[in-house]
Short mmCIF file of C-alpha atoms (C1' of nucleotides) in Angstrom, two decimals:
data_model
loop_
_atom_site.label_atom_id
_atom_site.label_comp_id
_atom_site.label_asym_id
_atom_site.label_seq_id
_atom_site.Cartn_x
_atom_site.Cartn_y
_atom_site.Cartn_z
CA UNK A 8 145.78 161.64 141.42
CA UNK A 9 147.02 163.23 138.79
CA UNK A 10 148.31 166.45 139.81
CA UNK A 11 150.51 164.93 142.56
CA UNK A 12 154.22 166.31 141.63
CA UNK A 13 153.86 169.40 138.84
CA UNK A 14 156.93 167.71 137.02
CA UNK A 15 154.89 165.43 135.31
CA UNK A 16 151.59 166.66 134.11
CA UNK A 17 149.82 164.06 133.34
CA UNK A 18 147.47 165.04 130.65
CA UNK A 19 149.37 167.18 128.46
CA UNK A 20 148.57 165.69 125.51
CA UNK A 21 145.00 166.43 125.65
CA UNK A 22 145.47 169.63 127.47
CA UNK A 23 147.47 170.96 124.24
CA UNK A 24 144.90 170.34 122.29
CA UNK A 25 142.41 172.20 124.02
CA UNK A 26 144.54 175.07 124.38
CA UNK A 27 145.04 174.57 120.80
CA UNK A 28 141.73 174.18 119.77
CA UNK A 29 140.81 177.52 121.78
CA UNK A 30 143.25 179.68 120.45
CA UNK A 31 142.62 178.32 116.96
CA UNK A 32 139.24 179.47 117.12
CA UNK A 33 139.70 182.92 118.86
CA UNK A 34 142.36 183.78 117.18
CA UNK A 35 142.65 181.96 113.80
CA UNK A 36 145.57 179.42 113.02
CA UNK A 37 148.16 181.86 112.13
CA UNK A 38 148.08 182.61 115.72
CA UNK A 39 148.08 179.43 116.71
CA UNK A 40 152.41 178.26 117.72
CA UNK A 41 153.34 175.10 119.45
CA UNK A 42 154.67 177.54 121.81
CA UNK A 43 151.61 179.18 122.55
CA UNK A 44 150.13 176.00 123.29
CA UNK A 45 152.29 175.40 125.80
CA UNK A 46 152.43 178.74 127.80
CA UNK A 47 148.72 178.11 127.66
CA UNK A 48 149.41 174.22 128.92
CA UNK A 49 151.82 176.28 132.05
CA UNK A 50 154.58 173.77 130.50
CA UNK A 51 157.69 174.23 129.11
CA UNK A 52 158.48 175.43 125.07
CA UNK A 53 159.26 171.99 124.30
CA UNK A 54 157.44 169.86 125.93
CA UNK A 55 154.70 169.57 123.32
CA UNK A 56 157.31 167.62 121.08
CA UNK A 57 156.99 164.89 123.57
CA UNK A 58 153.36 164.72 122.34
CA UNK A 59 153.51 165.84 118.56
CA UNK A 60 156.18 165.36 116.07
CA UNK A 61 155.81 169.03 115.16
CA UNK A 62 153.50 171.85 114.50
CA UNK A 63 151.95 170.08 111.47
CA UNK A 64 151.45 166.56 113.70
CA UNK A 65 149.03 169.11 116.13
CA UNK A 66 147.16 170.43 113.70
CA UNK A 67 146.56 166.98 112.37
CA UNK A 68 145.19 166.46 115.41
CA UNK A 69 143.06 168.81 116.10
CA UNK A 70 141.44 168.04 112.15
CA UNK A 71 140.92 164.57 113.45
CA UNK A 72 139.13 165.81 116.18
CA UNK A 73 136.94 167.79 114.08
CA UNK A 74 136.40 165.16 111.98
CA UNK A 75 135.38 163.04 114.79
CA UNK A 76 132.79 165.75 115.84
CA UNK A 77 131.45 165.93 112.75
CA UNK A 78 130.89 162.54 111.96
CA UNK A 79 129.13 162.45 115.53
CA UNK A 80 127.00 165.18 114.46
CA UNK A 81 125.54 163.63 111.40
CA UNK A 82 125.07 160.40 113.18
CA UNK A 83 122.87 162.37 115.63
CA UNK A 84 121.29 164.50 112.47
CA UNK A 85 119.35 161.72 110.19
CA UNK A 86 120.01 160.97 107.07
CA UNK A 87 117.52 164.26 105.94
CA UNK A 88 118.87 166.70 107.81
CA UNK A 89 122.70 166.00 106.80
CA UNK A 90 123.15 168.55 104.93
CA UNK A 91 121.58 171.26 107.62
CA UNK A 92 123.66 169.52 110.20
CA UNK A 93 126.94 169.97 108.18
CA UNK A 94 126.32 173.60 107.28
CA UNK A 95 125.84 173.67 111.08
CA UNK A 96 128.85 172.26 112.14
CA UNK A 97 130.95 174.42 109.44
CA UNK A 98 129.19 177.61 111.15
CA UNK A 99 129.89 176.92 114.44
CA UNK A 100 133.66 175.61 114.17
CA UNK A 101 134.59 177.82 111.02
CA UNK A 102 138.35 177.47 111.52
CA UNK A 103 138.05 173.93 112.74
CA UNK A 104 136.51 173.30 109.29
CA UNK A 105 139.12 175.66 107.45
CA UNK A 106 141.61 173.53 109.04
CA UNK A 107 140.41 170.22 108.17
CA UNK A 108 139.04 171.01 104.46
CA UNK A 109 141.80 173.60 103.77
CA UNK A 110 144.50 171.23 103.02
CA UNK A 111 147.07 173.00 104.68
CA UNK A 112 147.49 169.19 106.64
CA UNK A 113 147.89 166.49 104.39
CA UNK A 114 145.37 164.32 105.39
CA UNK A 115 147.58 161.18 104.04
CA UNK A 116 150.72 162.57 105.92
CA UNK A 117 148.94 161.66 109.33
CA UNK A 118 147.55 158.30 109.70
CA UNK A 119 145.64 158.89 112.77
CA UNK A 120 143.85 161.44 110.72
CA UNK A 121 143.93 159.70 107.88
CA UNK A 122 141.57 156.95 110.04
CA UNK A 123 139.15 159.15 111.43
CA UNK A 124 138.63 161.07 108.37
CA UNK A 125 137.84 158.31 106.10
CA UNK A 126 135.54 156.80 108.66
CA UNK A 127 133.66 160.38 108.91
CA UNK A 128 134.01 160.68 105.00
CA UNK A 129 131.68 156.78 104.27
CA UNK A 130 129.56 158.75 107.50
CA UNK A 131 129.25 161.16 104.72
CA UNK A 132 128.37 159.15 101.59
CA UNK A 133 126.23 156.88 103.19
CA UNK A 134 124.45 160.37 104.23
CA UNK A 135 124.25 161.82 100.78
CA UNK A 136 123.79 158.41 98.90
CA UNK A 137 119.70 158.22 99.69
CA UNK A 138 119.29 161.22 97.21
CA UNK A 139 119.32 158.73 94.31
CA UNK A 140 118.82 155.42 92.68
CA UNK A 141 121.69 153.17 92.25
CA UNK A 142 122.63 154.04 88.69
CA UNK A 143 123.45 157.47 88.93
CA UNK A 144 123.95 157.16 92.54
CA UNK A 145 128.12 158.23 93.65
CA UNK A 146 127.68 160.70 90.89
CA UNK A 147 124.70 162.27 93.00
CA UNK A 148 126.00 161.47 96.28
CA UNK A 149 128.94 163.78 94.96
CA UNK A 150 126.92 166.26 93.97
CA UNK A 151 124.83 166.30 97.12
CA UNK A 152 127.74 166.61 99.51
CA UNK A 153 129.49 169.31 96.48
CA UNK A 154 126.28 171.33 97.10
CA UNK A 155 126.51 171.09 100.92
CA UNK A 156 130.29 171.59 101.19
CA UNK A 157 130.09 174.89 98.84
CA UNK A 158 127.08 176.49 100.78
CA UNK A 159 129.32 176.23 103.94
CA UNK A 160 132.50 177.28 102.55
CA UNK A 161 130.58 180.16 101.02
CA UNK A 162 128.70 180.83 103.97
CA UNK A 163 131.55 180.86 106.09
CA UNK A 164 133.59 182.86 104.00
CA UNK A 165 130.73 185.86 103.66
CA UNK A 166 130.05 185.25 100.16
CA UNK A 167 126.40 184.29 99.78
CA UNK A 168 124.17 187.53 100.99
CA UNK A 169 120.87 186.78 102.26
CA UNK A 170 117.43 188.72 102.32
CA UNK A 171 117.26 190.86 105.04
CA UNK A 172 115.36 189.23 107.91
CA UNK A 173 116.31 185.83 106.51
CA UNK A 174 116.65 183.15 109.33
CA UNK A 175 120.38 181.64 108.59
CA UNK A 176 119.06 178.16 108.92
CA UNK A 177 115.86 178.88 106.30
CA UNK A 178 118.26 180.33 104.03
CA UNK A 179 120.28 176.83 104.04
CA UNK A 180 117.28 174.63 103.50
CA UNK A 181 116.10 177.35 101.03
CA UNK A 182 119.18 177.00 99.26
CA UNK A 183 119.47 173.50 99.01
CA UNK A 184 115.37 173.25 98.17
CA UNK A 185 116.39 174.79 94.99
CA UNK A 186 117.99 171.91 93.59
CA UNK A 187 116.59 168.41 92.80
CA UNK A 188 118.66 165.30 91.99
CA UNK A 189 118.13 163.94 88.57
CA UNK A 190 117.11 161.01 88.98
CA UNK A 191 114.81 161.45 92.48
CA UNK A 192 111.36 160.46 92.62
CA UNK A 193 108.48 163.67 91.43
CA UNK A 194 111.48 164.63 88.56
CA UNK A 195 112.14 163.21 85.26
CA UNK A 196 115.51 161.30 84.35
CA UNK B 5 166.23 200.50 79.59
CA UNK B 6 165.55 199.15 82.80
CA UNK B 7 167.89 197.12 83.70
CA UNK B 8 170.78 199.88 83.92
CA UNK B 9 171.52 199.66 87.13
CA UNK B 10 171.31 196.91 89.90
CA UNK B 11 170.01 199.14 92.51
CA UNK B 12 166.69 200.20 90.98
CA UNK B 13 164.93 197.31 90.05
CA UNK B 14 162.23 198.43 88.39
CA UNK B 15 159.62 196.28 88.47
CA UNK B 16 159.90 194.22 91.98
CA UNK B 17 156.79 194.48 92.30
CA UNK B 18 156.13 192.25 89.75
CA UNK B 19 158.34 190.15 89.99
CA UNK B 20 157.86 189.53 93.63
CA UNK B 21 154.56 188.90 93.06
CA UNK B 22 155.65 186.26 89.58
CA UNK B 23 158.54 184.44 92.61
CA UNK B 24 155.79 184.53 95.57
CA UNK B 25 153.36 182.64 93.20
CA UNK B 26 155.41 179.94 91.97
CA UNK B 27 157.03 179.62 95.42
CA UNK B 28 152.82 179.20 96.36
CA UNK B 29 152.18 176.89 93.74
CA UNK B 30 155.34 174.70 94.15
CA UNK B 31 155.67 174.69 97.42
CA UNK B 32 152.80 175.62 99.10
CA UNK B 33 152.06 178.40 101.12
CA UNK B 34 153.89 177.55 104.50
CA UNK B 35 157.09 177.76 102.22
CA UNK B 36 155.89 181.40 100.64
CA UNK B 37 157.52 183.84 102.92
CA UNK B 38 158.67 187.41 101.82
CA UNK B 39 162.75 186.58 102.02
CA UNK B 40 161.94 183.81 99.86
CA UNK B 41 160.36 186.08 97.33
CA UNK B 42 162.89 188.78 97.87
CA UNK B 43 165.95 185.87 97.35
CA UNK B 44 164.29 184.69 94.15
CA UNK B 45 164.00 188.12 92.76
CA UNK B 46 167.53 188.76 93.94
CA UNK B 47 167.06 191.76 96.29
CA UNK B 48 167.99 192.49 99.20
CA UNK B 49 165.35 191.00 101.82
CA UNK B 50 163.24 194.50 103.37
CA UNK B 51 163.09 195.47 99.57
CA UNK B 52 159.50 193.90 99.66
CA UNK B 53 158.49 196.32 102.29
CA UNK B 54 158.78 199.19 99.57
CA UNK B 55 156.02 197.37 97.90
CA UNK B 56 153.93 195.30 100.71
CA UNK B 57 153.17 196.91 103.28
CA UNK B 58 153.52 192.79 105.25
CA UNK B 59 153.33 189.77 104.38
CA UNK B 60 149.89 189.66 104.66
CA UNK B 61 149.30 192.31 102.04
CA UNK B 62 151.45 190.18 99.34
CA UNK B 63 149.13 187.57 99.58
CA UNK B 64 146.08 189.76 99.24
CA UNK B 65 147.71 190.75 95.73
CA UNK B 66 148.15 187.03 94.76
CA UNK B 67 144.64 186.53 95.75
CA UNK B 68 143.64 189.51 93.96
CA UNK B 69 145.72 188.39 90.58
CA UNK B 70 143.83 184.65 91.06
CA UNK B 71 140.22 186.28 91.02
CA UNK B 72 140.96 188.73 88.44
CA UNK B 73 142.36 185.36 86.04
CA UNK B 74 139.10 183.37 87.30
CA UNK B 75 137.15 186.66 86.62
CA UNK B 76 138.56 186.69 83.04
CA UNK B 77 138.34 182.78 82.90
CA UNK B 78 134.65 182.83 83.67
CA UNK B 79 134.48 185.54 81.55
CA UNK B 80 136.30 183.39 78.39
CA UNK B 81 133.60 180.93 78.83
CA UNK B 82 129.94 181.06 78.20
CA UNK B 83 127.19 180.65 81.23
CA UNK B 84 126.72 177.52 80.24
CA UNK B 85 130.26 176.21 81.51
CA UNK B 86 130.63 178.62 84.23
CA UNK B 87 130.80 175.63 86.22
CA UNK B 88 133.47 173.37 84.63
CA UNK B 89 135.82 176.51 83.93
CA UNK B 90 134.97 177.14 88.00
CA UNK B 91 136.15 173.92 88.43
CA UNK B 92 139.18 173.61 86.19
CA UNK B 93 140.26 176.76 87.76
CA UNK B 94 140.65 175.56 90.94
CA UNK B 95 142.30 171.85 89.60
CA UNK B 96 144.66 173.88 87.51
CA UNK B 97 145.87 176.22 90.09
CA UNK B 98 144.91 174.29 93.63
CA UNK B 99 147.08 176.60 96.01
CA UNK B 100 145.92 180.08 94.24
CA UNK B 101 142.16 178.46 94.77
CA UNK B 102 143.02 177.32 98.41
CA UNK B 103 144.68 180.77 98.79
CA UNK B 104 141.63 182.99 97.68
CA UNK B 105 139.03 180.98 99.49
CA UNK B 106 140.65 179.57 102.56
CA UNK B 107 139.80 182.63 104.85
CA UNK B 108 143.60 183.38 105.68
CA UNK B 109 143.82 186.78 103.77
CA UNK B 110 140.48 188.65 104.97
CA UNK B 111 139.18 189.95 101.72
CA UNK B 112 137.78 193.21 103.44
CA UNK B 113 141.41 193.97 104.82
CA UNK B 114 142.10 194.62 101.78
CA UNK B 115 140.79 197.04 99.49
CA UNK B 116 142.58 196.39 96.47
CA UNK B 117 141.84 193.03 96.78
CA UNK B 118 138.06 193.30 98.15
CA UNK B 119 137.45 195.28 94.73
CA UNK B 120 138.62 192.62 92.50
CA UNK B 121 136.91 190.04 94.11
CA UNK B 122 133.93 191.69 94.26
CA UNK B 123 134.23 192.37 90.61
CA UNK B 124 134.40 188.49 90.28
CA UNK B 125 131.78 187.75 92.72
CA UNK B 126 129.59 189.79 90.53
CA UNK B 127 130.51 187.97 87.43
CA UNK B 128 129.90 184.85 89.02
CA UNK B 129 126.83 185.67 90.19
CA UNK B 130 125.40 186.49 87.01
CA UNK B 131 126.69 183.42 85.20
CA UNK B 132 124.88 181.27 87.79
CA UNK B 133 121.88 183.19 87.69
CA UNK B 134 120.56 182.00 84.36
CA UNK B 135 119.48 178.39 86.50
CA UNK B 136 116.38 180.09 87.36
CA UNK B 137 113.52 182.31 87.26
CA UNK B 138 113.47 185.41 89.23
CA UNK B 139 111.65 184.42 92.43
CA UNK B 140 113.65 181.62 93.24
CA UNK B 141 116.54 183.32 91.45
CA UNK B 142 118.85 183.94 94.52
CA UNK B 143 118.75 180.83 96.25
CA UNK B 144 118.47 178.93 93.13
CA UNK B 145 122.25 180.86 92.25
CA UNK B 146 123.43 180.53 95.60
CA UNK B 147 122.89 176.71 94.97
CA UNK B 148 124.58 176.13 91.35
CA UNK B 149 127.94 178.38 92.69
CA UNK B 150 127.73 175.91 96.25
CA UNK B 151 127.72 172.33 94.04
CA UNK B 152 130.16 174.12 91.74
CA UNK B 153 132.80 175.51 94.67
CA UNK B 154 131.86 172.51 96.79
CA UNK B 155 133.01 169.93 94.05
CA UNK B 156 136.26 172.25 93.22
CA UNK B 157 137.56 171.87 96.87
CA UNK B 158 136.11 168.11 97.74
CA UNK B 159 138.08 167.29 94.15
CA UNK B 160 141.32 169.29 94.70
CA UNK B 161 141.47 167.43 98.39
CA UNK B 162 141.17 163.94 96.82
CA UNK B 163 137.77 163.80 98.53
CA UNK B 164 135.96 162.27 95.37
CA UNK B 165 136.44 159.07 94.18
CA UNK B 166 135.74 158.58 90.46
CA UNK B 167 135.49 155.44 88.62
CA UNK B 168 138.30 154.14 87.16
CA UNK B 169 139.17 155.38 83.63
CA UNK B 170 136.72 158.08 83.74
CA UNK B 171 137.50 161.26 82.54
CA UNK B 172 138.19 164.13 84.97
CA UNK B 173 136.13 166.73 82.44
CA UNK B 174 133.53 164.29 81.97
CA UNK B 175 133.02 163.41 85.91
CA UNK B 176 132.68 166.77 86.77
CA UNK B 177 129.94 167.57 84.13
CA UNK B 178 128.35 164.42 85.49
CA UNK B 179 128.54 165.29 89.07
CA UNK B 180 126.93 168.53 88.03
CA UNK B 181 124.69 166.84 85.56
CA UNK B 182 122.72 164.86 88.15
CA UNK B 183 121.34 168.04 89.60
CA UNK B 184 118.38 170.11 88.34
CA UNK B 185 117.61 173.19 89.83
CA UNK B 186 113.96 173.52 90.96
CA UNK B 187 112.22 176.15 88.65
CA UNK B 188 114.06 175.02 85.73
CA UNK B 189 112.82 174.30 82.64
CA UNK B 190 111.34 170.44 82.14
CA UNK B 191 110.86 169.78 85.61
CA UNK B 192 108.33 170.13 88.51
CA UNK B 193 107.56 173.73 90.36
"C1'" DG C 16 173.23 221.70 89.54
"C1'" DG C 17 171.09 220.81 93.86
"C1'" DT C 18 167.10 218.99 96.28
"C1'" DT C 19 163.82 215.73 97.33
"C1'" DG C 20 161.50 211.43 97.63
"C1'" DA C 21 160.98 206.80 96.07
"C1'" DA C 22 163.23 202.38 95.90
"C1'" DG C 23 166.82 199.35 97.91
"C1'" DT C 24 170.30 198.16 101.55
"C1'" DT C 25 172.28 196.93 105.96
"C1'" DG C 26 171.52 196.04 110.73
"C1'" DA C 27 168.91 194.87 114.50
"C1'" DC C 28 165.33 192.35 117.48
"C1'" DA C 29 161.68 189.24 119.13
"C1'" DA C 30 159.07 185.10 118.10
"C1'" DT C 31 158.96 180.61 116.39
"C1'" DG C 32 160.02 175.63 115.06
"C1'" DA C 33 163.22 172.37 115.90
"C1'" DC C 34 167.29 169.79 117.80
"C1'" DA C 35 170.35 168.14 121.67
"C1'" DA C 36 171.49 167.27 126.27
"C1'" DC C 37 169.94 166.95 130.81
"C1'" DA C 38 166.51 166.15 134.89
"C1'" DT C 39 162.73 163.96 137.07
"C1'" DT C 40 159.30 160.78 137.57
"C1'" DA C 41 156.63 156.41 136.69
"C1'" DC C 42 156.67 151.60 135.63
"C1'" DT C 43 158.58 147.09 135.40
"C1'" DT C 44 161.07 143.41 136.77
"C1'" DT C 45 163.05 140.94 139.70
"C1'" DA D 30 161.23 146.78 148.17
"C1'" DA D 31 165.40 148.28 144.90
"C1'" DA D 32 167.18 149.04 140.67
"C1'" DG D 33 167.00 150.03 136.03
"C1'" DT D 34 164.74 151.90 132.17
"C1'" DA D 35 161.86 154.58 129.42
"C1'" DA D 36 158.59 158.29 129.27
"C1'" DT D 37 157.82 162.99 130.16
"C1'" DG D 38 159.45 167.80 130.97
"C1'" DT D 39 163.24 171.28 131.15
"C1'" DT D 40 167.01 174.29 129.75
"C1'" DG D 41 169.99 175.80 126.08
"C1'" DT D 42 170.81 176.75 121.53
"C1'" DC D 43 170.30 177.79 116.50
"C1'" DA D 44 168.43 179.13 111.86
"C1'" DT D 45 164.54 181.30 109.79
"C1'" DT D 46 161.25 184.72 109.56
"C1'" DG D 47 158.52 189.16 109.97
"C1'" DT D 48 159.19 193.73 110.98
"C1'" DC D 49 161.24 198.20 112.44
"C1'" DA D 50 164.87 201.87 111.98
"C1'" DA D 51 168.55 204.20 109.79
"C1'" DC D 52 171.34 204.75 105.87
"C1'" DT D 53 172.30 204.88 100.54
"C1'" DT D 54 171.49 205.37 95.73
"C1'" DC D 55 169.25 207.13 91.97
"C1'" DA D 56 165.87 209.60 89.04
"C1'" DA D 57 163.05 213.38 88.28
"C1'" DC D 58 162.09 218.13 88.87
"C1'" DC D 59 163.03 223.10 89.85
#
DNA sequence: GGTTGAAGTTGACAATGACAACATTACTTT
DNA sequence: AAAGTAATGTTGTCATTGTCAACTTCAACC
C-alpha cells in the first residue's frame, strides 16, 4: 500500500535509520552524513529533517536503538551470563556501542534516548546487582558492570592480546573468572 | 628571538596543537576543526597543513600528548593507585580520554602515535600486573585495567550513581575495593 | 650574494549541515 | 464527496569545513 505514489515514501523514518545504521557500521560514523542517508533512502538532501531535527537527533536515534538491542539481549542472556552477553553485543555492533557509550550524543539532550537508555541501564543493574549482598551491593554492582564495560571497550579497541589459540569467548569468561566480589559467598569480607 | 617576524611562526606546531586541545576540551570535538585551530593561533587557515598532514593526523598528536601525560601520570603514582590516577585521568580531562579511546583516530594509522601508546600500554600493563601470580597473571591484568577503564568511562558518562555526599575519590576506591582478584593474597585459589 | 627548501599565504572546489520557500499528498471535517 | 489543512518531500541557497594547487617570504647554506 505503501509504495503507491513515490512522492511520499512512507517509511522514511525507519528507512534512514537503517541506511544509517549500515553505513555506520561499514564505514564508521565519520562517514556517516544526513546526506548520505538519504541518497541511500533514494530521497531528497533534506528530507531527513522532516524526520530528525539534525544530524545529532539521528544519531540519538540510532543509540536508542542500540540500547534497545542491548537491553533485549541481556533479557534473553540470564542474569549469569550478562556480562558474556554484553561483551557480545559490544563485539558484534562495535560502532553501535562507540556511538552510544562514546558520548559524542548527549544522552540527556534526547529524551527518547534518554527513555530507552535508562530503562536498558536498571536492565543493567538489576543484572550486575546478584554479585553481592545488600551492604556493599551498588558499590559491586558498579564494579561488576566497570569490569564488563572495560573488557569490551578494550576488546574492541585491540588493546587486550590474547594467547594464541585462545577462543575469544574463553578469554572473556577467563577474564572476568579472575576477579571475585568482596563480599560473595567462598571469599572473605 | 622568535617572534621577529609575523610570517614565520615558529612554533605552530605547538601551538596548534595547545588551541586544538582547549578547543577539544571546551568544546568538544565536533567543534575542533583545523581553521579553528589555525584562527586561534592566528595563521592563515592551510598553515596547519605544513604541520598535519589532515585533520586526522592532528588528532593522533593530541591523542599521542594524552597517553604520553597518562603514561607519566601512571608513572607519578605507585602500582598501588594505578587505578585511581587511571581514573582521575580520565575525570580530569574527559574529551582527551574520550579522544584516545573512542576508536575515531586508529592508533595503528599512526606511527607516532601507535609508539606512544604502546609505550603507555606497556606501563599500564605492568602496574596492573602486580594483582596476581604468574599463571593467572594475564587475565588477572586484563581484569584490574577492564574495572579500572570500565569505571573511568561509565563515570565520565554520568552512568554511576553515587550516594549522596560521598566523595568522588573515595567512591571510586570503593567501587574498586569490592573486587578481589582470584589468586590474590587472603583469598581462595 | 644567490639558491634552495621549509613554513605561510591566497585562492579554489566539493561535500556537508542547515534554513527557507515551494510542491504534493494524506487526513479530517463537514 | 469537496475543501482545507498539515505532514512529507523537493529545490534552492548559504556558511563552514577539509583539502589541493600555486604563489610568497624568509632563513640557512654554499
Amino acid at each position: 500500500m505503501s509504495t503507491s505514489s513515490s512522492y511520499h515514501h512512507g517509511n522514511l523514518r525507519t528507512e534512514l535509520l537503517d541506511a544509517a545504521g549500515e553505513v555506520l557500521e561499514k564505514r564508521g560514523l565519520g562517514a556517516l552524513s544526513l546526506r548520505e542517508a538519504a541518497r541511500r533512502a533514494g530521497v531528497s538532501h533534506n528530507a531527513p529533517y522532516r524526520h530528525f531535527a539534525n544530524r545529532e537527533a539521528l544519531l540519538a536515534a540510532l543509540a536508542a536503538e542500540g540500547f534497545a538491542e542491548l537491553g533485549a539481549a541481556l533479557g534473553r542472556a540470564g542474569g549469569r551470563e550478562a556480562g558474556a552477553s554484553y561483551v557480545s553485543f559490544a563485539l558484534t555492533h562495535p560502532q553501535r556501542f562507540r556511538l552510544m557509550f562514546g558520548g559524542l550524543v548527549s544522552i540527556d539532550a534526547h529524551p527518547e534516548l534518554r527513555e530507552q537508555a535508562t530503562r536498558t541501564f536498571d536492565a543493567l543493574r538489576r543484572s550486575f546487582a546478584g554479585s553481592g549482598p545488600p551492604e556493599g551491593a551498588a558499590h559491586a554492582a558498579a564494579a561488576a558492570w566497570s569490569l564488563v564495560h572495560g573488557l569490551a571497550e578494550l576488546l574492541l579497541n585491540g588493546h587486550l592480546r590474547r594467547a594464541a589459540g585462545e577462543d575469544p569467548v574463553a578469554y572473556v569468561s577467563n577474564v572476568i573468572g579472575t576477579v571475585q566480589f568482596a563480599a560473595a559467598p567462598g571469599c572473605g569480607d
